[in-house]
PDB file of C-alpha atoms in Angstrom:
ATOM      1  CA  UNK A 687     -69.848  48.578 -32.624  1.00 62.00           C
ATOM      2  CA  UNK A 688     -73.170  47.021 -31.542  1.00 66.00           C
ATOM      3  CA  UNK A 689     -72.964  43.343 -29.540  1.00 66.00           C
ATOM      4  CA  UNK A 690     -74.497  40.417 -30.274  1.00 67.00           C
ATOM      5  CA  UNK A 691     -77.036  40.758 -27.762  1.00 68.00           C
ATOM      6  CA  UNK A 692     -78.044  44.320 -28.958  1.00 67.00           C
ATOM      7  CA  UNK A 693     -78.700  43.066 -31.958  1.00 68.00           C
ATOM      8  CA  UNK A 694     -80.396  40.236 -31.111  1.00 71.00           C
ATOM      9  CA  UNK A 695     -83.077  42.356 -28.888  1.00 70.00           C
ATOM     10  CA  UNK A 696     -83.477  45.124 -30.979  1.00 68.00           C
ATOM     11  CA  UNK A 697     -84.313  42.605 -34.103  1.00 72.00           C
ATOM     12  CA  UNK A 698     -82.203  44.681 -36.774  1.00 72.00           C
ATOM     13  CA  UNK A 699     -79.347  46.614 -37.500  1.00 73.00           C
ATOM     14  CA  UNK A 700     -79.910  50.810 -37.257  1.00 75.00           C
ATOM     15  CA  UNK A 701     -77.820  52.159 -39.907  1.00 79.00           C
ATOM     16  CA  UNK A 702     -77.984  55.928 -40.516  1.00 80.00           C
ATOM     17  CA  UNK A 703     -78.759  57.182 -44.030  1.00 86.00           C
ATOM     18  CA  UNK A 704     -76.251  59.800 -44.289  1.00 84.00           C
ATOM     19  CA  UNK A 705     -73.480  56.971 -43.164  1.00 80.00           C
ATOM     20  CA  UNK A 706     -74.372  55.283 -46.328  1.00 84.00           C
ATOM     21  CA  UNK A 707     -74.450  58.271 -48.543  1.00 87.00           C
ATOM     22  CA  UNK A 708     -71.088  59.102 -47.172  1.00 83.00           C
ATOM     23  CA  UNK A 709     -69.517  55.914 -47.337  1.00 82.00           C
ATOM     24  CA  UNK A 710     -71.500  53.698 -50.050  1.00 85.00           C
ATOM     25  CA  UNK A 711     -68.627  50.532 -49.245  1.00 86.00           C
ATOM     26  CA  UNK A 712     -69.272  50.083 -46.112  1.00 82.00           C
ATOM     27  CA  UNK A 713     -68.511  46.799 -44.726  1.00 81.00           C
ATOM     28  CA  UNK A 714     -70.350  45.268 -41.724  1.00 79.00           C
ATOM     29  CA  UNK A 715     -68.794  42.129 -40.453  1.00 77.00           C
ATOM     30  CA  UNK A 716     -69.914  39.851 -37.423  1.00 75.00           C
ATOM     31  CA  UNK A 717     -66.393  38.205 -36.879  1.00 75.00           C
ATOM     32  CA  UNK A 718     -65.090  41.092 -34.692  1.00 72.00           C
ATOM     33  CA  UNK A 719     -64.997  40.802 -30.644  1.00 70.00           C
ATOM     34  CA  UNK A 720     -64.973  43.817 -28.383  1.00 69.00           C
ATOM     35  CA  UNK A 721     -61.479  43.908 -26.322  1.00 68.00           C
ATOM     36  CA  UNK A 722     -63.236  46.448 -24.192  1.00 68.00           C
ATOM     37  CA  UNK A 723     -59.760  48.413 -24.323  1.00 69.00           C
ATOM     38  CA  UNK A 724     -60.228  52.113 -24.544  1.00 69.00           C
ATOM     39  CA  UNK A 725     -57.510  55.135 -25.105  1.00 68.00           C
ATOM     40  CA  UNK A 726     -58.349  58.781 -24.471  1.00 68.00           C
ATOM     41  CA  UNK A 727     -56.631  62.182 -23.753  1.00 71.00           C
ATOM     42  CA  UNK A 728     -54.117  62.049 -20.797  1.00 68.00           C
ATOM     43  CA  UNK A 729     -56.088  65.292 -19.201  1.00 71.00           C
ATOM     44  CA  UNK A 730     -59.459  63.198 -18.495  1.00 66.00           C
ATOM     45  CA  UNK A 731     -57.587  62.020 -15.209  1.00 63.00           C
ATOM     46  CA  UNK A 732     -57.486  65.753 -14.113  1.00 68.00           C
ATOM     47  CA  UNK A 733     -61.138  65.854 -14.827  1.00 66.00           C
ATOM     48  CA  UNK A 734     -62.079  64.309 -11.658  1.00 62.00           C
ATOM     49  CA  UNK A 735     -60.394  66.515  -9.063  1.00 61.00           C
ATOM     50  CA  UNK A 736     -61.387  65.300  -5.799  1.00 63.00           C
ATOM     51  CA  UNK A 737     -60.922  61.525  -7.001  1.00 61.00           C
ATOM     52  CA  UNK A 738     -64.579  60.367  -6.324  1.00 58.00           C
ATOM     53  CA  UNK A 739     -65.947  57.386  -7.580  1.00 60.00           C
ATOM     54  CA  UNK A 740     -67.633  57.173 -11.076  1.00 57.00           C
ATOM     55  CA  UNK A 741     -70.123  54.982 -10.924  1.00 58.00           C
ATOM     56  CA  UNK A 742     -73.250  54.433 -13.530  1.00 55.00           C
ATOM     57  CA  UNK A 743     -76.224  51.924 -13.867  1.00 57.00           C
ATOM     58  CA  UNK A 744     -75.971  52.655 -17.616  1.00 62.00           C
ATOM     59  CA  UNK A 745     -74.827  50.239 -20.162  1.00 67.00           C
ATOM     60  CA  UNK A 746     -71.331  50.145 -21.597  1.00 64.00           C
ATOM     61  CA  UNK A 747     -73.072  50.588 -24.733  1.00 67.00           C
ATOM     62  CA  UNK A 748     -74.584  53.540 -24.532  1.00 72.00           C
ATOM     63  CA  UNK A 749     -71.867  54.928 -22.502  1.00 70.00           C
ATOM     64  CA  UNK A 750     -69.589  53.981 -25.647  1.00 69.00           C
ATOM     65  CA  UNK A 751     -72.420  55.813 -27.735  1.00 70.00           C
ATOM     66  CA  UNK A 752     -72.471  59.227 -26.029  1.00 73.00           C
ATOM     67  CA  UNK A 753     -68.512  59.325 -25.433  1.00 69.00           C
ATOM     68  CA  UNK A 754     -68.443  58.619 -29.766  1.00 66.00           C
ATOM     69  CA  UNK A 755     -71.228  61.139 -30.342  1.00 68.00           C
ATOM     70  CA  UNK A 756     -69.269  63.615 -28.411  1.00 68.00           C
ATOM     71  CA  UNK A 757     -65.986  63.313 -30.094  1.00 61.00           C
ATOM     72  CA  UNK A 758     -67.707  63.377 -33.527  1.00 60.00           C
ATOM     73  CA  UNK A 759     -69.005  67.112 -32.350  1.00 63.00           C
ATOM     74  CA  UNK A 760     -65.455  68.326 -31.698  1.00 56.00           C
ATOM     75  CA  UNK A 761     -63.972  66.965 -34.873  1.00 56.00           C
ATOM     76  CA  UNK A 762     -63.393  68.268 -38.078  1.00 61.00           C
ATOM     77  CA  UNK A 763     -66.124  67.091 -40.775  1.00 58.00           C
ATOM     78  CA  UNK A 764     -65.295  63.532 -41.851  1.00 58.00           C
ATOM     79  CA  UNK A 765     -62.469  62.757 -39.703  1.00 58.00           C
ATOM     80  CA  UNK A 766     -61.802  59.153 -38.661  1.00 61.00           C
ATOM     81  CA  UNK A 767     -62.594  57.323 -35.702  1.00 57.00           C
ATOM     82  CA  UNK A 768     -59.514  55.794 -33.839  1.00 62.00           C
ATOM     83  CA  UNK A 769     -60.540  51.991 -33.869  1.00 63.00           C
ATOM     84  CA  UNK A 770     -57.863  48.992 -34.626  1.00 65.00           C
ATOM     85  CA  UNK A 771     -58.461  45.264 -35.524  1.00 67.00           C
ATOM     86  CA  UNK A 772     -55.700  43.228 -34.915  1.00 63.00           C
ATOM     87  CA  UNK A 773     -54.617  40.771 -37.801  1.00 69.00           C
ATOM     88  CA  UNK A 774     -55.465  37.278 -37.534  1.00 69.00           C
ATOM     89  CA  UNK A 775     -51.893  36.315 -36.882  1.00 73.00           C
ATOM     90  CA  UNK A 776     -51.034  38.868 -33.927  1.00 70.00           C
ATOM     91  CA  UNK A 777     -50.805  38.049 -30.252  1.00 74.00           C
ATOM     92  CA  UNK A 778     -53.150  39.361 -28.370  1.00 73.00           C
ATOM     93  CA  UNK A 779     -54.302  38.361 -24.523  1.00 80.00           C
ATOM     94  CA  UNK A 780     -56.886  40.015 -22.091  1.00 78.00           C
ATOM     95  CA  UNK A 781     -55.745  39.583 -18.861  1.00 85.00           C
ATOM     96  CA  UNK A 782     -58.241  40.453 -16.523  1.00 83.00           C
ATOM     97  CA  UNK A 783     -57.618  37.763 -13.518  1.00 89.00           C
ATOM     98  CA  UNK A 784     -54.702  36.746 -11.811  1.00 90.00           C
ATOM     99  CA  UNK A 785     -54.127  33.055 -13.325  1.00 90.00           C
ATOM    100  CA  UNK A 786     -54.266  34.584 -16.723  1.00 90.00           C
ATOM    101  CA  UNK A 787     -51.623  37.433 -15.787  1.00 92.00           C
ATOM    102  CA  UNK A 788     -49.664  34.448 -14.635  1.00 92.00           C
ATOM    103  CA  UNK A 789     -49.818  31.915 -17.628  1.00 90.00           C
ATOM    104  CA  UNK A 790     -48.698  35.411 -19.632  1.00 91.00           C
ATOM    105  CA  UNK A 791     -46.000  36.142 -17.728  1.00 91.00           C
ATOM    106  CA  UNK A 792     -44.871  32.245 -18.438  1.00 89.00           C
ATOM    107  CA  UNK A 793     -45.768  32.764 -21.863  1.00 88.00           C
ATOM    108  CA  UNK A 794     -42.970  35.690 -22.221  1.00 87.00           C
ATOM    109  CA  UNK A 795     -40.172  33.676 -20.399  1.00 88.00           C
ATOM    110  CA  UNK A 796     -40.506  30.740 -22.082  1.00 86.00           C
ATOM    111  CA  UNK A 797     -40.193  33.260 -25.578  1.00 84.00           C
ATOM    112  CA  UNK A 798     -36.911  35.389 -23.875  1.00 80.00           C
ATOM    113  CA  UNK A 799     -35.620  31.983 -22.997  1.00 79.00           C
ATOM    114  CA  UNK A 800     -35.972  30.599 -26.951  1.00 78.00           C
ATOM    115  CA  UNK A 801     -34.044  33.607 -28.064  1.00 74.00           C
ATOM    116  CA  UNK A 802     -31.250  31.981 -27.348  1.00 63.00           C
ATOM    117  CA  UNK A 803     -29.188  35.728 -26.511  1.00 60.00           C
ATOM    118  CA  UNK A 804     -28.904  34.864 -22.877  1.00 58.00           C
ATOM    119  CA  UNK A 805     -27.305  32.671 -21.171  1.00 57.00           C
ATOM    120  CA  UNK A 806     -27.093  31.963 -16.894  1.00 61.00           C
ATOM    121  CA  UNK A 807     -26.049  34.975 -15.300  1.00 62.00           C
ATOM    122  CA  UNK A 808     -25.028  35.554 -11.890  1.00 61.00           C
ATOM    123  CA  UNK A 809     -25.643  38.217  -9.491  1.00 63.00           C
ATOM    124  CA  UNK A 810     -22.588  38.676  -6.662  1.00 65.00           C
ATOM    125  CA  UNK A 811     -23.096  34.647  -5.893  1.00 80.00           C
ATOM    126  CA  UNK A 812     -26.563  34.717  -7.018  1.00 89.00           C
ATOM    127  CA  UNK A 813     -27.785  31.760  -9.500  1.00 91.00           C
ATOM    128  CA  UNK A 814     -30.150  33.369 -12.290  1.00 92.00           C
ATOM    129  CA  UNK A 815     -31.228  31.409 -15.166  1.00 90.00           C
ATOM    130  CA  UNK A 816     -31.804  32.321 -18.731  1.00 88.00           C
ATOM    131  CA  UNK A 817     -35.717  32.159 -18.128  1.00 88.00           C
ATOM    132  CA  UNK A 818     -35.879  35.245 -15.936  1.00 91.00           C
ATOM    133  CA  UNK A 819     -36.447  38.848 -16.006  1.00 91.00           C
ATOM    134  CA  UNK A 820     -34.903  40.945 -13.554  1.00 92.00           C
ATOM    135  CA  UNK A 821     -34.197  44.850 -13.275  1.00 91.00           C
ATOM    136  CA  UNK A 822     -30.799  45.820 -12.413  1.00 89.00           C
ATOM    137  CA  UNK A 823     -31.039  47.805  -9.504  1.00 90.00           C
ATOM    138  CA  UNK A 824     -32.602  44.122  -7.702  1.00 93.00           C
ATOM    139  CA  UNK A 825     -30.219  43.019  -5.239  1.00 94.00           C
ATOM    140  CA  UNK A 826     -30.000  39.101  -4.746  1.00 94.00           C
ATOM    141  CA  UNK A 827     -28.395  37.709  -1.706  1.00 94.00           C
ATOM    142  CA  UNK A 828     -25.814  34.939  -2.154  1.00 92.00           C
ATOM    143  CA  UNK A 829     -26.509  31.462  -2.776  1.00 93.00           C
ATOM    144  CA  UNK A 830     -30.314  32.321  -4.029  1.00 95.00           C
ATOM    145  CA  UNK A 831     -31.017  30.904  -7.145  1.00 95.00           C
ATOM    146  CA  UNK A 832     -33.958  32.389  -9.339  1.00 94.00           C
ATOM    147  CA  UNK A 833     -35.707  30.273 -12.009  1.00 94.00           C
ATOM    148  CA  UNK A 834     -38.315  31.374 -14.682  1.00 93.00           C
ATOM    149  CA  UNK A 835     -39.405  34.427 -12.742  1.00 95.00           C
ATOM    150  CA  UNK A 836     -39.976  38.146 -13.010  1.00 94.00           C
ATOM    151  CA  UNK A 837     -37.793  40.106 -10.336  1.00 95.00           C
ATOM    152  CA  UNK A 838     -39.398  44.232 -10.290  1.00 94.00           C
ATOM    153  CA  UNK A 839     -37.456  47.512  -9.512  1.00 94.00           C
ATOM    154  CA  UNK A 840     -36.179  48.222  -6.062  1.00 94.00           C
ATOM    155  CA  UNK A 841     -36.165  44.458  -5.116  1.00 96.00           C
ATOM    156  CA  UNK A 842     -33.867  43.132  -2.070  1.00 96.00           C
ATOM    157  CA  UNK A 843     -33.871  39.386  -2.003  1.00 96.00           C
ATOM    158  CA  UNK A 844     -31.601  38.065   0.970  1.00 95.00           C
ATOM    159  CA  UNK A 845     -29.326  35.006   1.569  1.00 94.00           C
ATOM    160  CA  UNK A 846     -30.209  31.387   0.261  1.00 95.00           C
ATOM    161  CA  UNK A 847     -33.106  32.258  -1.356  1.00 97.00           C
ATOM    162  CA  UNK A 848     -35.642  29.603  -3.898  1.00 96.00           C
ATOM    163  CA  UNK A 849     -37.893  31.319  -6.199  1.00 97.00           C
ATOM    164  CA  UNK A 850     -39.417  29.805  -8.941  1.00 95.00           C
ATOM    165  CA  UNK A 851     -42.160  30.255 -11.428  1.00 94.00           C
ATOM    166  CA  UNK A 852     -42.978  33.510  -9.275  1.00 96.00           C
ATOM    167  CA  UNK A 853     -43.687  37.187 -10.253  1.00 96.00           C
ATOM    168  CA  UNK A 854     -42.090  39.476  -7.917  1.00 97.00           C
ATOM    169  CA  UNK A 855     -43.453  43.175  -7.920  1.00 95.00           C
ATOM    170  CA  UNK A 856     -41.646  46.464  -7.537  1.00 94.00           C
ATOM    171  CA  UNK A 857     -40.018  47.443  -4.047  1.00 95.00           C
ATOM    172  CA  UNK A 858     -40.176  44.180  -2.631  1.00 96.00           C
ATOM    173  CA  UNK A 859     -38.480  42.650   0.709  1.00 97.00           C
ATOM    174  CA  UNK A 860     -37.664  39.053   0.710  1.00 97.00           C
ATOM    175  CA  UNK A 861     -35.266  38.117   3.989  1.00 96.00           C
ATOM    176  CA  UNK A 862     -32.696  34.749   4.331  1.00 96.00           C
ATOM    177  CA  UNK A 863     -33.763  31.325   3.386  1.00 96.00           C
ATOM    178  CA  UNK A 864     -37.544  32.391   1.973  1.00 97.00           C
ATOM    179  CA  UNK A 865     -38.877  29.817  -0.766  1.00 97.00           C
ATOM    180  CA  UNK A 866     -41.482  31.012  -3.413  1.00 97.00           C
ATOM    181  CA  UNK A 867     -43.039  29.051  -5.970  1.00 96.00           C
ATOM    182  CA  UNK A 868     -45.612  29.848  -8.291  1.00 96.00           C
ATOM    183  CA  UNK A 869     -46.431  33.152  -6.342  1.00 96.00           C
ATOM    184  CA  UNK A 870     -47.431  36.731  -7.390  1.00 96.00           C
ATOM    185  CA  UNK A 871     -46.328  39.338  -4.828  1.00 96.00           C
ATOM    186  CA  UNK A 872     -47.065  42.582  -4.880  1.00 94.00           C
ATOM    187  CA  UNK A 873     -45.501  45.965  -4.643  1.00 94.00           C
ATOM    188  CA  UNK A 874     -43.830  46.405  -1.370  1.00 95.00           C
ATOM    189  CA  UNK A 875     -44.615  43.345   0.031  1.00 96.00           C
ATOM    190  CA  UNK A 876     -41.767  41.903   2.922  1.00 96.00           C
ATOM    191  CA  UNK A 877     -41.652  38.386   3.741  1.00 97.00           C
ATOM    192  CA  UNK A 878     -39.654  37.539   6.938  1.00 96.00           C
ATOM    193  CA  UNK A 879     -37.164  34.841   7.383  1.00 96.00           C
ATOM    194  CA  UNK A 880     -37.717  31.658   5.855  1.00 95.00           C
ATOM    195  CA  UNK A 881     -41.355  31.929   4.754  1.00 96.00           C
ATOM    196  CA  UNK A 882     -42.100  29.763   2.092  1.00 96.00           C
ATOM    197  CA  UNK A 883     -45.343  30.248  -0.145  1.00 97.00           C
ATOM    198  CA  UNK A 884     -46.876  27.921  -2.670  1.00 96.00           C
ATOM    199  CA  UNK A 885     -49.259  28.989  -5.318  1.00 96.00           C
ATOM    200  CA  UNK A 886     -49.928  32.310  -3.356  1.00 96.00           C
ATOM    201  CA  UNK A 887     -51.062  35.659  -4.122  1.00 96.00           C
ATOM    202  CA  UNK A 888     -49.711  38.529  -1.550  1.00 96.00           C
ATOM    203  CA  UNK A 889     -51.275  41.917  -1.931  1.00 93.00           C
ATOM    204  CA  UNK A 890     -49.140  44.734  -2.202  1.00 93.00           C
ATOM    205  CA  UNK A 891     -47.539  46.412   1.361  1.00 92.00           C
ATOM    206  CA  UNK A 892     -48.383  43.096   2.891  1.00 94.00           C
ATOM    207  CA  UNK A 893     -45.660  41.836   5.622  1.00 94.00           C
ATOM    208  CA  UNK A 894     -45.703  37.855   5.966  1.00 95.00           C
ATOM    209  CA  UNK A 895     -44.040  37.090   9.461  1.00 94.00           C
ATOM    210  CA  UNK A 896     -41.409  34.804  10.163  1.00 95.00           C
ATOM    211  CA  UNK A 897     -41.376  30.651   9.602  1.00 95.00           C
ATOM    212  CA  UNK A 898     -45.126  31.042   7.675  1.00 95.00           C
ATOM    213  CA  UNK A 899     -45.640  28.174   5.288  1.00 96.00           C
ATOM    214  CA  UNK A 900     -48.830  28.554   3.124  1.00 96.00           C
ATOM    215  CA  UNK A 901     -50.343  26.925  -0.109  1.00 96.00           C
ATOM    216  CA  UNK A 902     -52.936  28.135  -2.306  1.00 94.00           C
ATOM    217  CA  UNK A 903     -53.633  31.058  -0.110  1.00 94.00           C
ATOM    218  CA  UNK A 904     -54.472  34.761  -1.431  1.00 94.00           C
ATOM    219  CA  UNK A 905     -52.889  36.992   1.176  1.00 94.00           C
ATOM    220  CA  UNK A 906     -54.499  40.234   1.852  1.00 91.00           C
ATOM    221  CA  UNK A 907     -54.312  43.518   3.914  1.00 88.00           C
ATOM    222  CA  UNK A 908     -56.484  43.895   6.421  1.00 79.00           C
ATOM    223  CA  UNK A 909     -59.878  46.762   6.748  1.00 67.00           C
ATOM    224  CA  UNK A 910     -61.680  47.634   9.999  1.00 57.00           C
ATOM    225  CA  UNK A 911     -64.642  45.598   7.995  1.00 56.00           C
ATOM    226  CA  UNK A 912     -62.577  42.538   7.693  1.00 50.00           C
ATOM    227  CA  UNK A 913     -61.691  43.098  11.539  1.00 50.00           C
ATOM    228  CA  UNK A 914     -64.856  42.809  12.549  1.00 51.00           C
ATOM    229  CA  UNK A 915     -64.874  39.418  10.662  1.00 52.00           C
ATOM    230  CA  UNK A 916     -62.144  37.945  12.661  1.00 49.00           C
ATOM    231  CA  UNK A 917     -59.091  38.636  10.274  1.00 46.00           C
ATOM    232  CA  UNK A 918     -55.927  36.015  10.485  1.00 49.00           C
ATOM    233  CA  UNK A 919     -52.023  37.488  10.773  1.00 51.00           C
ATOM    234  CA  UNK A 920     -49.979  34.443   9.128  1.00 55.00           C
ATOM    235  CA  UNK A 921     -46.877  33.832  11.088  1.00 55.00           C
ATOM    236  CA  UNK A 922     -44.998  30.611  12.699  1.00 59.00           C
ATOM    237  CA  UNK A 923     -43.948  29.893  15.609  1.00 52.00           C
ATOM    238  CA  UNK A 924     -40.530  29.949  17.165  1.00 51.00           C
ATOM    239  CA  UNK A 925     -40.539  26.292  17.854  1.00 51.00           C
ATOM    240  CA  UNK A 926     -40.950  25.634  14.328  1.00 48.00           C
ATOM    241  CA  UNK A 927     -38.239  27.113  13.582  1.00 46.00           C
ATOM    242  CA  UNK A 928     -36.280  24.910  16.231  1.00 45.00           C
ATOM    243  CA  UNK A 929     -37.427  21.510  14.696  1.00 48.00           C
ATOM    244  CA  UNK A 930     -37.332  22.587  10.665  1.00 47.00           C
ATOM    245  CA  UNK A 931     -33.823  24.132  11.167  1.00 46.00           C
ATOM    246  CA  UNK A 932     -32.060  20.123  11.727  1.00 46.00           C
ATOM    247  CA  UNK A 933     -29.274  21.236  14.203  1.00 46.00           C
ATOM    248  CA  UNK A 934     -28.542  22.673  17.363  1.00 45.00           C
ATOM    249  CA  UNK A 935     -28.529  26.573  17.132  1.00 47.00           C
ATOM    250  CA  UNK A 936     -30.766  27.429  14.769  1.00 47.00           C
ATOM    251  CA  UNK A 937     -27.777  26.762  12.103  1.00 48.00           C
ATOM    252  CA  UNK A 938     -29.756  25.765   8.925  1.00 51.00           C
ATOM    253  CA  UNK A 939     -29.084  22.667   7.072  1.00 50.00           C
ATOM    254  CA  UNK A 940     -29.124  24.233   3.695  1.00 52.00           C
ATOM    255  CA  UNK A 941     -28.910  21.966   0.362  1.00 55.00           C
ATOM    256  CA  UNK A 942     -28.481  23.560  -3.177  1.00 54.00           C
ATOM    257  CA  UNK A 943     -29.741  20.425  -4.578  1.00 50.00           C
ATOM    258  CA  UNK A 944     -32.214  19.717  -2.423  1.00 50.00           C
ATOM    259  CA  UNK A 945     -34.298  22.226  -3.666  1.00 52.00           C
ATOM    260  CA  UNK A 946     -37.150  20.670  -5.854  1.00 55.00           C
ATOM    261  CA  UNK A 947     -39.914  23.008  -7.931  1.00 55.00           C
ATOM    262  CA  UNK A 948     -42.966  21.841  -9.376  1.00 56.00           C
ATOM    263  CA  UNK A 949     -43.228  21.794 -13.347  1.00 54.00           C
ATOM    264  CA  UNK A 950     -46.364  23.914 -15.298  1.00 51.00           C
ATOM    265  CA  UNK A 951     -45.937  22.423 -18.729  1.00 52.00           C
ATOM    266  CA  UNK A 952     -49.760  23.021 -19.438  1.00 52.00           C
ATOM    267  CA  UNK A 953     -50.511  26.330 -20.045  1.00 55.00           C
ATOM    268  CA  UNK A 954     -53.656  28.249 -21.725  1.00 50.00           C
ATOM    269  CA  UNK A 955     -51.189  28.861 -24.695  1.00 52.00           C
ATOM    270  CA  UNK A 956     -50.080  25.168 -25.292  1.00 53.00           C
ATOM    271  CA  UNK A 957     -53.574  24.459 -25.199  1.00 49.00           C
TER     272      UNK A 957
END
């Protein structure tokens, strides 16, 4: 395959004569778009034993060129080349950022949920609805409800829980009375007692503290380089947790229906 750009620079199209003689119907068609999805032998990981870095100033497309030229050598004579175009009416999405790995995960709960083979289920005293995804071995504390959201392996989510519209990685830790809503946490995360995160991304083995309530932040472990930039630990205070509790004690006022979650309707797939 040869981009638009290459093309474009180059002036023409290099075909090779022997392609021609070989295969005389040869179709060349400019409607095709590079996914820039690759599969190869399983033993190319062991390649690089001590793990280092590959890095290269060349193009991808001459990188593409010499990795093709190389299988062609260690193939029988006219053997095919593993390529696939996908039909015009299969789904397909690229995610390669985190809003788009969100809006995808919404896409796929919104399709379970239209199957119509599911139904409310409960975990213990758990409330889950039918939009959700969650992996048996979770445990859900009593009197959390879960709604349109991905629960991973190995995830303990404690007592009078909210999460919503969230994707929750594997091996998670979510303690009593946390709120999450439109989040994506990652693997091993723990979030301390009633934390509550708004359109927040948490980086795996990241511990939020107790009482921390953030919006629109992108949570992230910190490196002696970051350090030396004055890095922030989120976490509230005790008093807060005094005045937000309502009563004398600590005792929370909790309300099942007082719980209220934004709506997404617009999504890059309704668009």
């Amino acid at each position: 395959m040869y981009s638009k750009d290459f093309v474009t620079i180059d002036k023409f199209l290099k075909i090779r004569t022997q392609l021609l003689w070989r295969y005389p119907t040869t179709s060349i068609s400019t409607k095709l778009l590079d996914s820039f999805i690759f599969f190869m032998n399983g033993k190319c990981r062991t390649t690089n034993k001590n793990n280092e870095d590959i890095e290269t100033s060349r193009s991808i497309n001459k990188v593409k060129r010499d990795l093709a030229r190389n299988s062609w050598k260690h193939s029988s004579g006219k053997s095919t080349i593993g390529m696939f175009a996908l039909p015009r009416n299969a789904f397909f999405v690229r995610v390669n950022n985190l809003p788009v790995y969100m809006e995808v995960n919404r896409h796929y709960l919104k399709e379970f949920a239209k199957s119509g083979n599911r139904t409310n289920a409960t975990k213990g005293s758990a409330n889950i609805g039918v939009d959700c995804l969650v992996e048996e071995d979770a445990e859900i504390g009593e009197r959390t409800t879960v709604k349109r959201s991905v629960i991973g392996k190995d995830v303990k989510i404690g007592k009078k829980c909210r999460i919503s519209a969230s994707v929750i990685l594997d091996g998670v830790t979510i303690e009593d009375e946390v709120q999450l809503e439109n989040c994506i946490i990652g693997k091993n995360v723990k979030i301390e007692y009633r934390g509550k995160l708004v359109n927040c991304n948490v980086e795996g083995s990241y511990t939020v503290g107790k009482n921390v309530n953030l919006k629109g932040e992108t949570l992230k472990n910190l490196n002696l380089d970051e350090l030396s930039d004055g890095g922030v630990f989120y976490e509230g205070s005790e008093d807060e947790t005094t005045d937000e509790s309502g009563s004398e004690g600590g005792v929370s006022e909790y309300d099942d229906e007082g719980f209220e979650e934004e709506e997404y309707e617009d999504d890059i797939f309704a668009r």
